[in-house]
Coordinates of C-alpha atoms in Angstrom, one line a residue:
Chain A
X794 CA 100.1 122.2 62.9
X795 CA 99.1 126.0 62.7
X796 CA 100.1 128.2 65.4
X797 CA 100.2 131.6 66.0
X798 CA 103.7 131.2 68.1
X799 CA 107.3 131.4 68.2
X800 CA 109.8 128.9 69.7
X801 CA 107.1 126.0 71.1
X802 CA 109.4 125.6 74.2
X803 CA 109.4 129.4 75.2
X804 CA 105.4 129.1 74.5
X805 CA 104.5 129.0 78.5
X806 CA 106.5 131.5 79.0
X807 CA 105.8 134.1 76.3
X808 CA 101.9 133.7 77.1
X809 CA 102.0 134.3 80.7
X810 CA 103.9 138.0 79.5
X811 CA 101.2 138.6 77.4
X812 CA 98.9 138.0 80.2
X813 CA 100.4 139.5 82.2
X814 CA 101.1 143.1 80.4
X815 CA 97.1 142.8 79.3
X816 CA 95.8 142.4 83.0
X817 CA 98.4 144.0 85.3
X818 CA 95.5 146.0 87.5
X819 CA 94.7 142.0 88.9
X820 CA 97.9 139.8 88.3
X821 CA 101.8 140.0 88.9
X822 CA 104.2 137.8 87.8
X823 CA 106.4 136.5 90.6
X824 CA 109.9 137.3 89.0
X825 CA 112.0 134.0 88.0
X826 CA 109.1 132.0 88.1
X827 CA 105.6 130.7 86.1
X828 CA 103.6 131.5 88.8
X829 CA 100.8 134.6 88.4
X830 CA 99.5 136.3 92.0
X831 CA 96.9 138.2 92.7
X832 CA 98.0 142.2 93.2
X833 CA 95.3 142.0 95.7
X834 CA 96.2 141.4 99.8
X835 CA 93.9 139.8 101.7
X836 CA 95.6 139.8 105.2
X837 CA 95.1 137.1 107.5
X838 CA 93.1 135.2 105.3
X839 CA 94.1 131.6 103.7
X840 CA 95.4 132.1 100.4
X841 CA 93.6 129.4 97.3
X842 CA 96.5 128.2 95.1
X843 CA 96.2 126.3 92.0
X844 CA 97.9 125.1 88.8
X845 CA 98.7 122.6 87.1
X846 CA 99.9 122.3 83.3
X847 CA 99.3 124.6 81.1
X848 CA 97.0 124.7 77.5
X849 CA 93.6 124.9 80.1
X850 CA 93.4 128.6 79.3
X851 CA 91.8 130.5 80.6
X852 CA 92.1 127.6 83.9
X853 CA 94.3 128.3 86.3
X854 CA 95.7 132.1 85.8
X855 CA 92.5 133.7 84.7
X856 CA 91.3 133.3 88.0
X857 CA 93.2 134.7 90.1
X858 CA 91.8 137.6 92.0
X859 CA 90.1 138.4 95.1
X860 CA 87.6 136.3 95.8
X861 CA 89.1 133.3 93.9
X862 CA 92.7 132.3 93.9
X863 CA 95.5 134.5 95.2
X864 CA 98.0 132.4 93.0
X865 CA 98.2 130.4 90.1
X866 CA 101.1 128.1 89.1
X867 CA 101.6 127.4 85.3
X868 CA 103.7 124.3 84.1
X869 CA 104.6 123.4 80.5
X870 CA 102.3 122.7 78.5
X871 CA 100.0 119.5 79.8
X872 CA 102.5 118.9 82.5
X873 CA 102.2 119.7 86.2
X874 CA 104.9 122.2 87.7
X875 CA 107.8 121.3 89.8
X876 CA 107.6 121.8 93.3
X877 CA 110.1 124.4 93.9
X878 CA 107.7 126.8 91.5
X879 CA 104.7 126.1 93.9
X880 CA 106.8 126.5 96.5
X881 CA 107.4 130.0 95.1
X882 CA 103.7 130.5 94.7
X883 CA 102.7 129.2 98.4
X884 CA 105.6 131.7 100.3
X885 CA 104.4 134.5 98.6
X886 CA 100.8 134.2 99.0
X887 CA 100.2 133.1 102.4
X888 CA 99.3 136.0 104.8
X889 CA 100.0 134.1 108.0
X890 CA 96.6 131.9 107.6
X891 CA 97.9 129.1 105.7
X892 CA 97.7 128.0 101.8
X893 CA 95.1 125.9 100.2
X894 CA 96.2 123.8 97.0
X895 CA 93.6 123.1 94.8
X896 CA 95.1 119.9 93.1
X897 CA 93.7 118.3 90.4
X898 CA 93.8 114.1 90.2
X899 CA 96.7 113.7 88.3
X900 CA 99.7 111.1 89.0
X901 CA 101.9 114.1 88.4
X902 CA 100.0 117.2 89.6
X903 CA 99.3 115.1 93.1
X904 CA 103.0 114.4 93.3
X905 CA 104.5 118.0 92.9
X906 CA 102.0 119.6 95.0
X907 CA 102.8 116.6 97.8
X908 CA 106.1 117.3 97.4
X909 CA 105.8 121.3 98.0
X910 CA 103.7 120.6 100.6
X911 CA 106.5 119.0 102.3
X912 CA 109.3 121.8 101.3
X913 CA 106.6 124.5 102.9
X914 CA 106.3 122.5 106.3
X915 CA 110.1 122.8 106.3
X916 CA 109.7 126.8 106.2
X917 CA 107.2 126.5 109.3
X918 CA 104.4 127.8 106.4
X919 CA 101.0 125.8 107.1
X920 CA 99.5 124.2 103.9
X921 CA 97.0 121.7 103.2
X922 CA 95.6 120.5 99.9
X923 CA 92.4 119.3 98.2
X924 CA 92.1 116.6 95.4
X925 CA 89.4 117.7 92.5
X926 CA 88.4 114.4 90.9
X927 CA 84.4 115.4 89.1
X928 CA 85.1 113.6 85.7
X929 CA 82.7 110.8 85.9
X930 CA 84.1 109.2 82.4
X931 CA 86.5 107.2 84.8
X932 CA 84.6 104.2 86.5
X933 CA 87.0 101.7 87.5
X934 CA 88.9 104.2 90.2
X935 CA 90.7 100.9 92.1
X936 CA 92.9 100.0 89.4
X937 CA 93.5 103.3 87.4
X938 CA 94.9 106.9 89.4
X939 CA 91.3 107.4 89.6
X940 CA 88.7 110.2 88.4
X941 CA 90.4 113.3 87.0
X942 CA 90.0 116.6 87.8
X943 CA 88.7 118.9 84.9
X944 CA 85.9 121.5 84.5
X945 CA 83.9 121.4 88.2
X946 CA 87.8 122.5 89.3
X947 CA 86.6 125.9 88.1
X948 CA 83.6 125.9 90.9
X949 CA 85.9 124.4 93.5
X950 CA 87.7 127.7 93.0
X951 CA 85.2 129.8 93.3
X952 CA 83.3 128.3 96.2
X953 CA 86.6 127.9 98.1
X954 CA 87.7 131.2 97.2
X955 CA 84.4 132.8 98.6
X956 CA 85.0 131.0 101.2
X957 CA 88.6 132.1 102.1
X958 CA 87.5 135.4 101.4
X959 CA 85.2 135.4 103.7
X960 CA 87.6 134.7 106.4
X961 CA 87.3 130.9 107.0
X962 CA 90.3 129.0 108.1
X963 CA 92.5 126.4 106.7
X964 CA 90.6 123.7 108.8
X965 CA 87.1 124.7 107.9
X966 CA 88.0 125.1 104.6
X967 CA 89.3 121.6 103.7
X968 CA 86.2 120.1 105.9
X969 CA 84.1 122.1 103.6
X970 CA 85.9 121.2 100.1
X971 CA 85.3 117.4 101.7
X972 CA 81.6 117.6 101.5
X973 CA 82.1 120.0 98.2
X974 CA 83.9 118.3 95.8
X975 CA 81.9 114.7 96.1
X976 CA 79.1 117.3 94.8
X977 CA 80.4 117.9 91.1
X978 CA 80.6 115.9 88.2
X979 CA 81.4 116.7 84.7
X980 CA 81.3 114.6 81.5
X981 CA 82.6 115.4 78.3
X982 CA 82.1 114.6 74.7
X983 CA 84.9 115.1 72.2
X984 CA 84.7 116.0 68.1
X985 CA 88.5 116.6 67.6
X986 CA 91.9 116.2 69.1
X987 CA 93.9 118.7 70.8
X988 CA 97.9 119.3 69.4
X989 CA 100.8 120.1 71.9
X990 CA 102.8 122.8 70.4
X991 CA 105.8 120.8 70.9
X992 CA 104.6 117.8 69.9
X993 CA 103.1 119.5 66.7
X994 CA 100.5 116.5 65.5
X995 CA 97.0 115.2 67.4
X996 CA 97.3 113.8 70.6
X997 CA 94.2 110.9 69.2
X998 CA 92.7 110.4 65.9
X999 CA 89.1 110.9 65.5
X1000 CA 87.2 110.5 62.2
X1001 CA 85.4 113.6 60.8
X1002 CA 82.2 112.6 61.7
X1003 CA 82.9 110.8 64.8
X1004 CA 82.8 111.8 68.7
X1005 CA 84.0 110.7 71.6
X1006 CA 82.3 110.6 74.6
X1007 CA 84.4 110.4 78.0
X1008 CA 87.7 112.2 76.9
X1009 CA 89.7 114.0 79.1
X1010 CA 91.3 117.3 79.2
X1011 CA 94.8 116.1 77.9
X1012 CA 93.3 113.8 75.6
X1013 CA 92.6 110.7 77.6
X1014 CA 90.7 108.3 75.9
X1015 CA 86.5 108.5 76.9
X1016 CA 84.2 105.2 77.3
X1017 CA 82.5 105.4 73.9
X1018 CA 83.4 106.8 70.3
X1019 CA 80.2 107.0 67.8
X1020 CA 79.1 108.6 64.9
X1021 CA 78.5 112.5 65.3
X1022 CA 75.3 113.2 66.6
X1023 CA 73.0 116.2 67.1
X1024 CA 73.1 118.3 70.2
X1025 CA 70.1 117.2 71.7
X1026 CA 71.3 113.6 72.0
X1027 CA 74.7 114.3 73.1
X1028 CA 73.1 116.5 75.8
X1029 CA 70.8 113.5 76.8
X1030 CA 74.0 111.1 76.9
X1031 CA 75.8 113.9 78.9
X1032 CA 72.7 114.0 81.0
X1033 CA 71.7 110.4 81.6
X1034 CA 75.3 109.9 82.9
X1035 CA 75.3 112.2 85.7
X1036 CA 71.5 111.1 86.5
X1037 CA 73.1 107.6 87.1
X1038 CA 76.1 109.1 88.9
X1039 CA 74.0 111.9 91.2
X1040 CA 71.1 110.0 91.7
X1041 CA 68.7 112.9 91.7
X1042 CA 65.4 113.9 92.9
X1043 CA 62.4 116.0 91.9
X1044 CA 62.8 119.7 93.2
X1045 CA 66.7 119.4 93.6
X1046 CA 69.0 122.1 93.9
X1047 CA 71.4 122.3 90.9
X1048 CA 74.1 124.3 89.2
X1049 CA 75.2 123.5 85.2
X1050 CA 78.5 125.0 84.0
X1051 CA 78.8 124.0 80.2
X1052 CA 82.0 124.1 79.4
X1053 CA 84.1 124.1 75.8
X1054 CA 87.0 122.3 75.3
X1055 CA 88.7 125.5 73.4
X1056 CA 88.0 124.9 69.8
X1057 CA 83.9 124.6 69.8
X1058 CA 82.3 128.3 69.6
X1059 CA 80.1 129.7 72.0
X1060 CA 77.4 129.4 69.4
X1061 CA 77.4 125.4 70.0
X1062 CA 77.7 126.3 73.6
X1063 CA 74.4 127.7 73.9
X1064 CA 72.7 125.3 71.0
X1065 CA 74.0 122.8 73.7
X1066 CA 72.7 124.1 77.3
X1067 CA 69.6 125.0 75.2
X1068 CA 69.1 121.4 75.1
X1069 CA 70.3 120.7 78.6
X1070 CA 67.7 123.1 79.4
X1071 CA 64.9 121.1 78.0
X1072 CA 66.7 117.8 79.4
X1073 CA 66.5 119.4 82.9
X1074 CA 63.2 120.8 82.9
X1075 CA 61.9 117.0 82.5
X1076 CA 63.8 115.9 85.2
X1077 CA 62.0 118.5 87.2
X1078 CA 65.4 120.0 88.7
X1079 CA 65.4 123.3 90.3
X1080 CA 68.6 125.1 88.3
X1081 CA 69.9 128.0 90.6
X1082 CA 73.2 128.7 88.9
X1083 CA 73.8 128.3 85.2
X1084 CA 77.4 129.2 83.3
X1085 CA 78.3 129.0 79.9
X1086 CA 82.0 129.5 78.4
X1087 CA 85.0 128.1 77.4
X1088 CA 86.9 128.3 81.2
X1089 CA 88.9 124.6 81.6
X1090 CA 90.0 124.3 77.7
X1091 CA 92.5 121.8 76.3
X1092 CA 94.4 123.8 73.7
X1093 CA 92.6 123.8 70.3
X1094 CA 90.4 120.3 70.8
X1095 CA 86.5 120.7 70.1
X1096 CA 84.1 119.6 72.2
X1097 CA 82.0 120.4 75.4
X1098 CA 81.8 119.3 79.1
X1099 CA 78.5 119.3 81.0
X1100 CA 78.8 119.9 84.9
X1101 CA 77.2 119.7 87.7
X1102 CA 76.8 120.7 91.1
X1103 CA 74.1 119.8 93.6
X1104 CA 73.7 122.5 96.1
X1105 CA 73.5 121.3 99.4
X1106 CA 74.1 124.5 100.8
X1107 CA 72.6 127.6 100.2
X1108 CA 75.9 129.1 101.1
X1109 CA 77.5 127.2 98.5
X1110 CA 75.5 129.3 96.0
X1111 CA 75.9 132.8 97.5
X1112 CA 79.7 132.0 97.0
X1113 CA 78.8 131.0 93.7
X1114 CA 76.9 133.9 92.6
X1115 CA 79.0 136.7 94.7
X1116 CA 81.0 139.2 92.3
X1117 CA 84.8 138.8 91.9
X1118 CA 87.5 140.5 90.4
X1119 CA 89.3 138.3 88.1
X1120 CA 90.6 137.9 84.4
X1121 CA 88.3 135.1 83.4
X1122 CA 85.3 133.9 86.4
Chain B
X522 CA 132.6 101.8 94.9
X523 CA 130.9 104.7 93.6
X524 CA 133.3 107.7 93.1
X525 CA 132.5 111.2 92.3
X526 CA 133.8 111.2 89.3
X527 CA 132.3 107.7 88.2
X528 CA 129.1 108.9 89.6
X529 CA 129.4 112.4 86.2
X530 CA 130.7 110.4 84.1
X531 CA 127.4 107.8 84.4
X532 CA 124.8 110.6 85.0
X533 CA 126.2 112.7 81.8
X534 CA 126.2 109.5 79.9
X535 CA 122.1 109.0 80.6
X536 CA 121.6 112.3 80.0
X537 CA 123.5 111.9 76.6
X538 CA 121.1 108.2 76.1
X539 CA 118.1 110.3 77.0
X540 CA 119.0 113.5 74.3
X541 CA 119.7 110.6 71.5
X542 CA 116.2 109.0 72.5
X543 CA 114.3 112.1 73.4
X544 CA 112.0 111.6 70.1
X545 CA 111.6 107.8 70.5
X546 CA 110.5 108.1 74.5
X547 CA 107.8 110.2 73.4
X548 CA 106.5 108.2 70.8
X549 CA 106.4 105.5 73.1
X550 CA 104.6 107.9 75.5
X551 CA 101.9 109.1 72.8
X552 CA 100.9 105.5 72.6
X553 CA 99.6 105.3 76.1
X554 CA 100.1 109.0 77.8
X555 CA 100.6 112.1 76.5
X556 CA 103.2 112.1 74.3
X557 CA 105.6 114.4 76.2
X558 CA 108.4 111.8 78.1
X559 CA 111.2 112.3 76.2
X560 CA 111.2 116.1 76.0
X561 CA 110.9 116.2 79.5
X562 CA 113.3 113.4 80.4
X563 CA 115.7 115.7 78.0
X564 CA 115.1 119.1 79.4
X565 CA 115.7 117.8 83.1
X566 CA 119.1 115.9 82.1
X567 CA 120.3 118.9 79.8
X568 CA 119.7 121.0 83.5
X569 CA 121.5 118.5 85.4
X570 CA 124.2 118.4 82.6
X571 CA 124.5 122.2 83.1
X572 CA 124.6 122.2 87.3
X573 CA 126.9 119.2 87.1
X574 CA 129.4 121.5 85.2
X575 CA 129.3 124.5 87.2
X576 CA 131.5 123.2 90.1
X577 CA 133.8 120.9 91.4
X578 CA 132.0 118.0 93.6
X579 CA 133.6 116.7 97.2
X580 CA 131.1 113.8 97.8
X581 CA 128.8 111.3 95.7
X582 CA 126.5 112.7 97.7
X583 CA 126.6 116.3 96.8
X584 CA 126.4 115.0 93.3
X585 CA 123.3 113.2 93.5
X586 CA 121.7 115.5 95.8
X587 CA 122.4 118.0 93.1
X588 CA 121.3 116.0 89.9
X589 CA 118.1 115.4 91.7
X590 CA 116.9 118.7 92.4
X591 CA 117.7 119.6 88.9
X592 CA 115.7 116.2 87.6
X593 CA 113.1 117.6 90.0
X594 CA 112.5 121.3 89.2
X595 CA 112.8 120.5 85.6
X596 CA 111.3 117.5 84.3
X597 CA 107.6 118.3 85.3
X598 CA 104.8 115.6 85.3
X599 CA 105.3 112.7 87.2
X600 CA 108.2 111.5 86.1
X601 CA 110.2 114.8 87.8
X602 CA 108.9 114.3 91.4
X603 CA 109.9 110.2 90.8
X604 CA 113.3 110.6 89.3
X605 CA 113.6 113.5 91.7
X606 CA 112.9 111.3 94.5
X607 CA 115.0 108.4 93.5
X608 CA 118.0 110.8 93.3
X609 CA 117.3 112.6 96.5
X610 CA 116.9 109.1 98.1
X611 CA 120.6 107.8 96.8
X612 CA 121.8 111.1 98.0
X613 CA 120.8 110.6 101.4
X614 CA 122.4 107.0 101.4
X615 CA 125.3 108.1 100.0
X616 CA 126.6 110.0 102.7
X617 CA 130.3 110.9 102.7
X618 CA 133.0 109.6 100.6
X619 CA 132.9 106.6 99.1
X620 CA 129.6 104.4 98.9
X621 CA 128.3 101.3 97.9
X622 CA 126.3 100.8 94.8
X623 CA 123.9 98.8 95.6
X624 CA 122.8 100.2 99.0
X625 CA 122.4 103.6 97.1
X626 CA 120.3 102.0 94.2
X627 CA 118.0 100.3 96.6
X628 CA 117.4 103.7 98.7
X629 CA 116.3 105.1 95.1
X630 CA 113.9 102.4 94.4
X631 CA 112.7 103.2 97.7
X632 CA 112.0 107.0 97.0
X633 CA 110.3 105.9 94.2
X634 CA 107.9 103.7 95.7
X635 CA 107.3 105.5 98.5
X636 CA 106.1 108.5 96.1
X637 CA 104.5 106.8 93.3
X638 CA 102.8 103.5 95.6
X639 CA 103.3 101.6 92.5
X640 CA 103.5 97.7 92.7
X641 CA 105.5 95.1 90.4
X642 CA 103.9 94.7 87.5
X643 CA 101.7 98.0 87.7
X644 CA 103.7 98.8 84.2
X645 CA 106.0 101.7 85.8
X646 CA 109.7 102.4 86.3
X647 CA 109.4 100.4 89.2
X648 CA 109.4 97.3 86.6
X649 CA 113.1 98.4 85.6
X650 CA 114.4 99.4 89.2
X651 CA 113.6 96.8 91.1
X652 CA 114.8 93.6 89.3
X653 CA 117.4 95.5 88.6
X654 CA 118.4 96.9 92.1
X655 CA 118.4 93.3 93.0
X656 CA 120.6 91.9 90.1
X657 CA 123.3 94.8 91.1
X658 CA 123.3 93.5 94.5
X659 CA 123.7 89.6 93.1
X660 CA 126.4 91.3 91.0
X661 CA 124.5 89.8 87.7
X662 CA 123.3 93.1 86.1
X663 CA 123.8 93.2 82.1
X664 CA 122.4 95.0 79.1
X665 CA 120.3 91.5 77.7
X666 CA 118.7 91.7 81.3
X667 CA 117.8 95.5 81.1
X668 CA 116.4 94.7 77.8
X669 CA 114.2 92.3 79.3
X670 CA 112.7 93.9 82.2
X671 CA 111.6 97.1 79.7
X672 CA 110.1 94.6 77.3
X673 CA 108.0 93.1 80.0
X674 CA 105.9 95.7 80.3
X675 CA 104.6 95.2 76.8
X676 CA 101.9 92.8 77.8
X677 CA 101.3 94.2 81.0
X678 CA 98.3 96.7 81.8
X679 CA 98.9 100.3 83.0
X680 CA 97.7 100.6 86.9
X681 CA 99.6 104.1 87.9
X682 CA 99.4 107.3 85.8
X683 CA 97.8 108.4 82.9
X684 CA 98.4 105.4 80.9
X685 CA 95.7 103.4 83.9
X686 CA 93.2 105.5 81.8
X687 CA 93.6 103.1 78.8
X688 CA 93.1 100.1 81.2
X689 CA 93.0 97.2 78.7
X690 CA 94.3 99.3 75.5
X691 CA 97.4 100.5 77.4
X692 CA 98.4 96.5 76.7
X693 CA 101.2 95.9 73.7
X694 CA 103.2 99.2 74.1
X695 CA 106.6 99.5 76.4
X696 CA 106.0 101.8 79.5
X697 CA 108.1 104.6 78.5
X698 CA 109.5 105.5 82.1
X699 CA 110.7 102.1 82.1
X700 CA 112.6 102.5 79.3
X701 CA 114.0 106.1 80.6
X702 CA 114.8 103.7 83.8
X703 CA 116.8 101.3 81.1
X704 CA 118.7 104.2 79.6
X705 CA 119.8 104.7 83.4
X706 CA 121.0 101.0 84.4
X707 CA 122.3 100.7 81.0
X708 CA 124.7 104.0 81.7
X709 CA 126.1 102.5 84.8
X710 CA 127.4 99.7 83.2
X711 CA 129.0 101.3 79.8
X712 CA 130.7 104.0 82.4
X713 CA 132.0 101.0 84.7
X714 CA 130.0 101.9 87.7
X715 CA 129.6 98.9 88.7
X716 CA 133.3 97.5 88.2
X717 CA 135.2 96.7 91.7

């Protein structure tokens, strides 16, 4: 393992300084804690929290800001936070509208957010939460803990957060990430494993010229390893998934966020939606929002996810496309 | 009769297990999660270790409600808000002064399941607790027995938490939060806990 770090345990907590000291015009630190707020106030408005573990950078802190989240809880690395640090985060960002959590489907993320649901009620603070599951790679949902939550988490944010912004409340907002979420889907293809700094080896093994479709953002095993391939035909796997999962039309509204994984340069990332491109054009969709970057990452693994987002709502887009101020969006 | 200072002396002893095991749990938990049980499992027992030091305790209670919130603000993932739970739910059987074993074991098992829904046989801690809740109450809890109950979840296939993902590969490896449960059951009976 080569890292540019010190002590892996203090790793969490040395980054979010760094952040922190580079971006303090947008973020604060709550002192004591790993969670990063917005300097911005938005009275009376619902504040949009996320988290989750950390090792997704730039996901959750780098967006935090107005018009996205107004805080962001950071665990250790790949591991959700406890609740008495969201807890933390949700008293000191609601303005007397309420808190959203934005929680991604994992065992443990679900059950620390529950739980500081629970300790807020106690404080008389009114919070509600949203479950982000768009990775398609999981198909039998009865008997695992069901699809995960990974890159479309990153739209979720931003449509919610337009849509706090602009003054919805708590109720309208969790109706609206209801009809929202079942809209995004992401699939991703793997080329190498990601290493835990404290763990200090590969989370998986994969051969140098092999891939793996499916995989998840802490290394969860995908549906299909294979040879390497060239970009085109993983972008027609990636793509023939989601047809089968979204069912699409001629004329459709669409968004694509291509996403890398943290290790895969933005040079593959546009090789890739290059092909996507193509891919979409033949499936006669009409594209409306396209993103390239690497936003929900997982550490140092290569690879790329593909999602998607049919727009319903032309709403959905104007709070896609409307400026924010943020470290990463 | 659990006493308060039976009730230390067993919760420093699994987090002593836990420190001496911290490389081998996450081994087990690379195999079918993410590699990261027994530095957790270690970081939350070194802060309970710590808050268990810092003052004198009245009640059993007090103790467990303490070792709890310590379990839960610092072990992370899933396995904080479940062993978090479990301790919070003894605590609040416990009440004051003395209490009886396996009353407060079978409140844990309850916090437990009510946070994690998980099933006999789903491949969880829930394999370790609730035989074993049940052989404290019959009085016939032993280390062989322990033993057992973590190696059945070799065969068995992963329903709850990241390891579900692996559906038919998470077969052939021990669930690592059962074995972290083990360390548990397996402290109460080296520190006498459950001796009349």
């Amino acid at each position: 393992m080569k890292k540019i770090m010190n002590e892996p345990e203090k790793i969490v907590d040395e980054m979010l300084d760094g952040l922190v000291f580079t971006e303090d015009s947008i973020v604060e630190r709550l002192p004591g804690t790993n969670v990063i707020a917005r300097t911005y106030r938005s009275e009376g408005k619902v504040a949009v929290i996320s988290g989750g573990g950390s090792g997704h950078e730039p996901t959750h802190a780098g967006f935090v800001g107005k018009g996205m989240l107004a805080a962001a809880v950071c665990g250790p690395v790949f591991t959700s936070p406890a609740p008495d640090q969201i807890l933390e985060a949700v008293k000191h960002a609601d303005q007397g509208a309420g808190v959203l959590l934005v929680i991604k489907n994992y065992t443990g993320d679900v059950m620390n957010f529950e739980m500081a649901e629970e300790l807020a009620a106690m404080e008389d603070i009114s919070v509600d939460h949203i479950i982000v599951n768009d990775d398609v790679a999981v198909e039998d949902s009865t008997y695992t803990a069901g699809r995960r939550g990974v890159a479309g988490t990153i739209l979720v944010h931003k449509i919610i957060g337009g849509a706090a912004e602009a003054g919805l409340p708590l109720k309208e907002l969790k109706t609206l990430a209801d009809q929202l979420i079942p809209s995004i889907k992401t699939l991703a293809v793997a080329l190498s494993a990601a290493t835990v700094p404290e763990v200090g080896k590969p989370g998986f093994e994969l051969a140098e010229d092999e891939i793996e479709y499916g995989i998840g953002i802490h290394g969860e095993p995908g549906y299909r390893r294979e040879k390497i391939k060239s970009s085109k035909e993983m972008a027609l796997e990636l793509i023939e998934q989601l047809k089968k999962n979204f069912n699409w039309h001629v004329g459709d509204r669409y968004g694509v966020l291509v996403n890398g994984m943290g290790a895969t340069p933005l040079m593959e990332q546009y090789v890739f939606i290059n092909d996507i491109q193509h891919l979409l054009r033949e499936e006669q969709l009409d594209i409306a929002f396209k993103k390239v970057g690497s936003y929900m990452t997982s550490l140092d693994m290569a690879g790329i996810s593909l999602t998607m987002i049919r727009l319903k709502e032309e709403q959905w887009l104007k709070w896609l496309q409307e400026p924010v101020t943020t470290i990463a969006w | 009769m659990l006493t308060v200072e039976k009730t230390i002396r067993w919760l420093n002893l699994f987090g002593q297990k836990v420190e001496e095991k911290k490389v081998y749990l996450s081994e087990l938990d690379q195999a079918i999660g993410d590699g990261d049980h027994g530095t957790n499992m270690a970081r939350g027992t070194a802060a309970m270790k710590t808050v268990l030091e810092q003052k004198a305790y009245d009640t059993v209670q007090d103790v467990l409600k303490t070792a709890g919130m310590a379990l839960l603000s610092k072990i992370g993932g899933a396995s904080g808000p479940l062993y978090g739970s479990a301790f919070i739910g003894m605590a609040k059987q416990a009440g004051e002064g003395a209490a009886d074993v396996s009353a407060i074991l079978e409140a844990g098992l309850e916090g437990i399941r009510k946070r994690g829904n998980a099933e006999a046989g789903d491949k969880t801690m829930v394999d370790v607790w609730l035989p074993a809740v049940d052989a404290v109450k019959n009085k016939e809890l032993s280390r062989e027995r322990i033993d057992e109950w973590v190696k059945a979840t070799e065969p068995m296939k992963a329903k709850k938490g990241r390891a579900s993902y692996l559906g038919e590969r998470s077969i052939g490896h021990m669930d690592p939060g059962a074995v972290s449960s083990g360390l548990l059951f397996e402290s109460m009976i080296e520190e006498g806990v459950l001796d009349e």
